[in-house]
Short mmCIF file of C-alpha atoms and ligand atoms in Angstrom, two decimals:
data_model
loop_
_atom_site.label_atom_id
_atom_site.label_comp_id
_atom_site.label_asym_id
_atom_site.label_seq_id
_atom_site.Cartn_x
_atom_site.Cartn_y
_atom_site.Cartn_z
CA UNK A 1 -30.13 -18.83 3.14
CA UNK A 2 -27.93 -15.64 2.26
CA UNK A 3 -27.10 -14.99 6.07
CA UNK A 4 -26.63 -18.77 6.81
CA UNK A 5 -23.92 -19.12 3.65
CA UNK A 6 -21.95 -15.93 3.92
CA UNK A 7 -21.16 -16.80 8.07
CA UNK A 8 -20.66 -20.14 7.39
CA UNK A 9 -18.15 -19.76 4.07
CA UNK A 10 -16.30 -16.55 6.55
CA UNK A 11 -15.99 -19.23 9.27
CA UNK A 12 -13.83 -21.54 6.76
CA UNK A 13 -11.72 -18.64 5.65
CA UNK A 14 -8.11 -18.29 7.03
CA UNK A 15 -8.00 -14.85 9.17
CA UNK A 16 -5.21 -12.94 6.86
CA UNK A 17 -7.88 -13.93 3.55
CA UNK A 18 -10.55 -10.51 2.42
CA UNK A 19 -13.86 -11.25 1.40
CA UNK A 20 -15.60 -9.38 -1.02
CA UNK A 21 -19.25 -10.97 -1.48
CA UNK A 22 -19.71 -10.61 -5.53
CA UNK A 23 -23.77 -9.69 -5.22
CA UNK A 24 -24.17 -9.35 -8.99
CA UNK A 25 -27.31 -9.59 -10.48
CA UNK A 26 -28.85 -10.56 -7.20
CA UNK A 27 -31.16 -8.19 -5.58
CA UNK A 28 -30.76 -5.17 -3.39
CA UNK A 29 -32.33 -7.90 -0.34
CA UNK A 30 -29.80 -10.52 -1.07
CA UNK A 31 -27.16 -8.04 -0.11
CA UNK A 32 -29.69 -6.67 2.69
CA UNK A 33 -29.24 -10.24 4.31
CA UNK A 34 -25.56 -10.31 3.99
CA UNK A 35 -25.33 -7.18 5.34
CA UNK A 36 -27.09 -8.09 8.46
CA UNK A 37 -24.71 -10.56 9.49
CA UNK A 38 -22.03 -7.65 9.67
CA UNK A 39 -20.87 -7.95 6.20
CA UNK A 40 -19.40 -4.87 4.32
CA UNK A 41 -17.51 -5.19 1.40
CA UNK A 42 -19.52 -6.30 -1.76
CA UNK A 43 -18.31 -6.47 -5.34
CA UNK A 44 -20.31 -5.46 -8.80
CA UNK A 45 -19.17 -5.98 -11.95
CA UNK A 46 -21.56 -2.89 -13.98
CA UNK A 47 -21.33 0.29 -13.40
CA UNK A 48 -25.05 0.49 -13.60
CA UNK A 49 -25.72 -2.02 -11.29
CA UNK A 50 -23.48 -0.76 -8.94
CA UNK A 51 -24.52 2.40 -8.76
CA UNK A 52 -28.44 1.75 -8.28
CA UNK A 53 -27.38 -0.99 -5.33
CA UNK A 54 -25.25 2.42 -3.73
CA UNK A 55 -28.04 4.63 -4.05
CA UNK A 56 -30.65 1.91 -2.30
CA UNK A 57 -28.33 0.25 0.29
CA UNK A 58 -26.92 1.52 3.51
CA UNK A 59 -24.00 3.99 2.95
CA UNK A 60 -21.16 1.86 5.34
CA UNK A 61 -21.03 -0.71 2.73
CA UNK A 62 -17.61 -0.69 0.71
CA UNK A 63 -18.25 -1.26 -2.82
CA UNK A 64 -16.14 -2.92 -5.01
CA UNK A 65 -16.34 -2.69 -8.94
CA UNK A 66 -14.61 -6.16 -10.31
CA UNK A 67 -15.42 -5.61 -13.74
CA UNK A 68 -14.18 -4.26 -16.96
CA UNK A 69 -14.48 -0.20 -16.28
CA UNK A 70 -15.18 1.90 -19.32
CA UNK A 71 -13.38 5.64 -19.05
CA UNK A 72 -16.52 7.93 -19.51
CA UNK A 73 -18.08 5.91 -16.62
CA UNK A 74 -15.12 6.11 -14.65
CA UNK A 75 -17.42 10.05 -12.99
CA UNK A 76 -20.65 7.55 -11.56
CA UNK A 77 -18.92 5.76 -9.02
CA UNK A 78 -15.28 8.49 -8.34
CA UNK A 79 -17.70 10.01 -5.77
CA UNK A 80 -17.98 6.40 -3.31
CA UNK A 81 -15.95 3.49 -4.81
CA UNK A 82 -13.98 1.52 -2.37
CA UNK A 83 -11.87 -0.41 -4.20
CA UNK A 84 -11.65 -0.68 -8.52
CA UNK A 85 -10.40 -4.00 -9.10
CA UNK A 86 -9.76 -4.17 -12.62
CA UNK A 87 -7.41 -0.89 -14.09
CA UNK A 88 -5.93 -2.30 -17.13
CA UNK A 89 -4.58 0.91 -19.11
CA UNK A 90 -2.86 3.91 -18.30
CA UNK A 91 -5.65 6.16 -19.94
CA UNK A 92 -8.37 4.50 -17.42
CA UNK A 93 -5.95 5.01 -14.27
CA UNK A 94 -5.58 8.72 -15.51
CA UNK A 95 -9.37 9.38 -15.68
CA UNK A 96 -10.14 7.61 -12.49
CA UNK A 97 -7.33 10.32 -10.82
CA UNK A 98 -9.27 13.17 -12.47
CA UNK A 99 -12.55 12.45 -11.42
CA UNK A 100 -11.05 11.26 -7.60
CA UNK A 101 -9.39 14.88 -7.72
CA UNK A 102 -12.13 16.30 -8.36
CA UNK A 103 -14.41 14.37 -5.51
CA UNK A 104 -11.53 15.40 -3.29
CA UNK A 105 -10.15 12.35 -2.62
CA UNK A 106 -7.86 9.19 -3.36
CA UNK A 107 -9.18 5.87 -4.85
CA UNK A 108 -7.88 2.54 -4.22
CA UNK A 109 -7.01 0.48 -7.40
CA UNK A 110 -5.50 -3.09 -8.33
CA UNK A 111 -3.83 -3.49 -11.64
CA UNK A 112 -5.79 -6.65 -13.36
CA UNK A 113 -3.39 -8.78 -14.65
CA UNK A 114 -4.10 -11.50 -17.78
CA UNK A 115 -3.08 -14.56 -16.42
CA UNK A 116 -5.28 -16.99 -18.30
CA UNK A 117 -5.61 -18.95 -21.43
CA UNK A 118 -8.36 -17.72 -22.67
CA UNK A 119 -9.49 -14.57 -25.39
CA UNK A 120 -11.77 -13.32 -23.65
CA UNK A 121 -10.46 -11.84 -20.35
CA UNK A 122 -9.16 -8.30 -20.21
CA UNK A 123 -6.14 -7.33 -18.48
CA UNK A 124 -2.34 -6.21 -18.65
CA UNK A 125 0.65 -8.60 -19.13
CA UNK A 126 3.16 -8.69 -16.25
CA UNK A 127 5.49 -6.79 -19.15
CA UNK A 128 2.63 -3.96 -19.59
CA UNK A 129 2.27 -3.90 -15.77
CA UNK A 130 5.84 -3.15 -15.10
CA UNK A 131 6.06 0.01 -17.98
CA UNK A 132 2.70 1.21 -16.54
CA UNK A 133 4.17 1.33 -12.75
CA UNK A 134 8.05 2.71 -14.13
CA UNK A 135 6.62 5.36 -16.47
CA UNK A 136 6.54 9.33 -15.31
CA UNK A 137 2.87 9.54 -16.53
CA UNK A 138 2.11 7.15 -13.57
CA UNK A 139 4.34 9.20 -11.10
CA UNK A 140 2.46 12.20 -11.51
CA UNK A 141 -0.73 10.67 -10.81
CA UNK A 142 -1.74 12.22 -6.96
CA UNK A 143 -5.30 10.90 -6.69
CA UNK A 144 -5.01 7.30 -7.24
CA UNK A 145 -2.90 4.44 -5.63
CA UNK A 146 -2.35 1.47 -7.02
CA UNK A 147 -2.61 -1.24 -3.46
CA UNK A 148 -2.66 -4.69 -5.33
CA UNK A 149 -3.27 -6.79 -8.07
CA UNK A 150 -6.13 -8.36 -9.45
CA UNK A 151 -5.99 -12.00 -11.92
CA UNK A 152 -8.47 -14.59 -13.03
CA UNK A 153 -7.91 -17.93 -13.57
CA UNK A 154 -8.90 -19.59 -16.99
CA UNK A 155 -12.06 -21.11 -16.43
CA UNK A 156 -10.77 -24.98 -16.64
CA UNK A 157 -11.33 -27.90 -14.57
CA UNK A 158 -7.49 -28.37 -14.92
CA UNK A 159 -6.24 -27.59 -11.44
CA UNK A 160 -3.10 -27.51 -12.19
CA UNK A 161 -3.35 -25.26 -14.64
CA UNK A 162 -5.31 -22.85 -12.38
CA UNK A 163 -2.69 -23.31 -9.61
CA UNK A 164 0.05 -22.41 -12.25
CA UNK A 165 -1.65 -19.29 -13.16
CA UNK A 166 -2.36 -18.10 -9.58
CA UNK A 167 1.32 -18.97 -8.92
CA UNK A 168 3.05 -16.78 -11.32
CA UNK A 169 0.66 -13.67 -10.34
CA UNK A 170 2.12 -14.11 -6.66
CA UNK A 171 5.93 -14.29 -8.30
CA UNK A 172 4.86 -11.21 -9.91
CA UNK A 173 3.40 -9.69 -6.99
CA UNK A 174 6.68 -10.72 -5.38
CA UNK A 175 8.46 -9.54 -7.84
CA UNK A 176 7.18 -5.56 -8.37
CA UNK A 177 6.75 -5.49 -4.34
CA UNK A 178 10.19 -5.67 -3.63
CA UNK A 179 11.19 -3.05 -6.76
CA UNK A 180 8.92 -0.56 -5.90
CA UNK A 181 10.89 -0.61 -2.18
CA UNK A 182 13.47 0.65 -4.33
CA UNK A 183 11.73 2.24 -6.64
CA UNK A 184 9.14 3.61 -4.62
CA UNK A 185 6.92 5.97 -5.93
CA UNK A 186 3.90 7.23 -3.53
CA UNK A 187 1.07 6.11 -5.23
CA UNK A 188 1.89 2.53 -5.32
CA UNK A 189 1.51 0.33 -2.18
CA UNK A 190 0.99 -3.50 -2.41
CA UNK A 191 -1.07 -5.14 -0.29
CA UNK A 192 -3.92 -6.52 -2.20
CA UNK A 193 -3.72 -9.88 -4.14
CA UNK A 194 -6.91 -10.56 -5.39
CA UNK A 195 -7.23 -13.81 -6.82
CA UNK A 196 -10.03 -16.58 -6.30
CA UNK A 197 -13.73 -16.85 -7.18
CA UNK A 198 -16.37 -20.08 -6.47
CA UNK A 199 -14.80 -22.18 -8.23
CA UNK A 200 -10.98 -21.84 -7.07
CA UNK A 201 -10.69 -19.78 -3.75
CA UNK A 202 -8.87 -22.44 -2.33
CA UNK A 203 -6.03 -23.26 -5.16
CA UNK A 204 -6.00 -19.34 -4.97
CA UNK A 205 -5.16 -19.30 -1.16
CA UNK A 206 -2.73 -21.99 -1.11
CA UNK A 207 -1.11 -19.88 -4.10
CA UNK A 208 -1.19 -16.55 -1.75
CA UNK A 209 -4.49 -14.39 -2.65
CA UNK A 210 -5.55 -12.15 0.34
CA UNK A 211 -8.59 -11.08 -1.33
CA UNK A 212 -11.51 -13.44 -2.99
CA UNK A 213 -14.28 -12.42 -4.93
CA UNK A 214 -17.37 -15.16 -4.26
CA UNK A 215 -20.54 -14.89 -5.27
CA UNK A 216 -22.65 -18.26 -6.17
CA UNK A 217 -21.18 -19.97 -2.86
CA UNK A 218 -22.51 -16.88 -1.17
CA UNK A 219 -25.85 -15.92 -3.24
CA UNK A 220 -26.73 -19.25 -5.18
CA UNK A 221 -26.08 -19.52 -8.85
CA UNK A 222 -27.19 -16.52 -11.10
CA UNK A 223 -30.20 -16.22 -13.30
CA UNK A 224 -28.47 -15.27 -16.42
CA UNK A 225 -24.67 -15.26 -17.95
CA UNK A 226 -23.04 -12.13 -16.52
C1 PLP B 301 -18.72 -12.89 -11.15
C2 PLP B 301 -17.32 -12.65 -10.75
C3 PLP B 301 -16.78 -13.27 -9.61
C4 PLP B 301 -17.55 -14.24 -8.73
O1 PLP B 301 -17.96 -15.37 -9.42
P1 PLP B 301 -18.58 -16.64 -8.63
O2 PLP B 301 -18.26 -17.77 -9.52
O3 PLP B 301 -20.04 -16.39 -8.53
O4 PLP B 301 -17.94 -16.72 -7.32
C5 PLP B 301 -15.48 -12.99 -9.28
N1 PLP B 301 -14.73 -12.14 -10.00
C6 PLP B 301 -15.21 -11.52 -11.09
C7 PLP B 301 -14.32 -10.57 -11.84
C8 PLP B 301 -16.52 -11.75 -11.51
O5 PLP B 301 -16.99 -11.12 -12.60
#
């Protein structure tokens, strides 16, 4: 079923649109079949998780973490991560540029943005994003590079609503693309919008998202709340 949903779902999506196949809580197989339909860029949300899926899968995959990234676990994934989704403090972005300096490399990062109405999502404001990116503390920091944002929608049947979110992230987006031309400090290059799960990939692509993260259209629903 895995192979027959993730080709059929990539075959809907427009060419310029990313597709990271969210494979949390599913097994190490379920991302075995995705994989074998030339699939490479999955998404985890625990650092845990992620890290045991690395260790068992094949080492071309590209793994995304999507989920809230605590700093002393920042050192289990420095040595592979493809892409961190979801830097929401200066203090995380300057551990992930240690422990990337010390692997020897440069790691990928989106700033996640709070765009919704809701308590419990974690995130910067547009306000916090913008000191973050102008302050020297960021400048100096060699290791990272910040290529995108990340949002999430409030969890609503209220289209609308969900469309009005998605739309202000892309102003944004807009917005800090064209200062940092001016601006421009090395470490930042936007590319990435990463907006869009299940439920509203397609308000997010009308609004402008490059990048979804889908997992139940891809894997089936979950076992437990995650
Ligand atoms: C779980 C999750 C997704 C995917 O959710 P689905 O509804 O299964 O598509 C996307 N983004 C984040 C941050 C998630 O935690």
């Amino acid at each position: 079923m895995v192979k027959e949903n993730i080709l059929k779902f990539k075959n809907l999506l427009p060419q310029h649109v990313n597709l990271v196949a969210v494979s949390k809580t599913q097994p190490a197989i379920a991302v075995s079949e995705a994989y074998q339909t030339g699939h490479r860029v999955f998404g985890e949300n625990k650092v845990q998780e992620l890290v045991a899926k690395y260790n068992e899968l094949p080492k071309d995959i590209q793994w995304h973490l999507i989920g809230h990234l605590q700093t002393n676990k920042v050192k289990y994934i420095a040595p592979f991560i493809s892409l961190i989704h979801s830097v929401d403090s200066l203090k995380l972005l300057q551990e992930i540029n240690k422990q990337a300096a010390k692997n020897n490399r440069v790691i990928d990062c989106l700033l996640q943005l709070y765009i919704a109405n809701e308590e419990t999502k974690f995130g910067l404001s547009y306000e916090e994003a913008d000191l973050l990116l102008s302050s020297e503390e960021f400048k100096q920091l060699k290791n990272i590079r910040i290529v995108g944002l990340m949002g999430m929608a409030t969890n609503t049947t209220n289209a609308a609503q969900i469309r009005n979110e998605f739309h202000s992230l892309k102003n944004f987006f807009n917005m800090i693309r064209s200062l940092n031309l001016t601006r421009g400090t090395e470490n930042v290059e936007l590319k990435i919008l990463s907006m869009g799960m299940s439920s509203d990939y397609q308000i997010a692509i009308e609004e402008g998202s490059n990048m979804i993260r889908v997992g139940s259209i891809i894997f089936g629903e979950r076992n437990y709340a995650n």
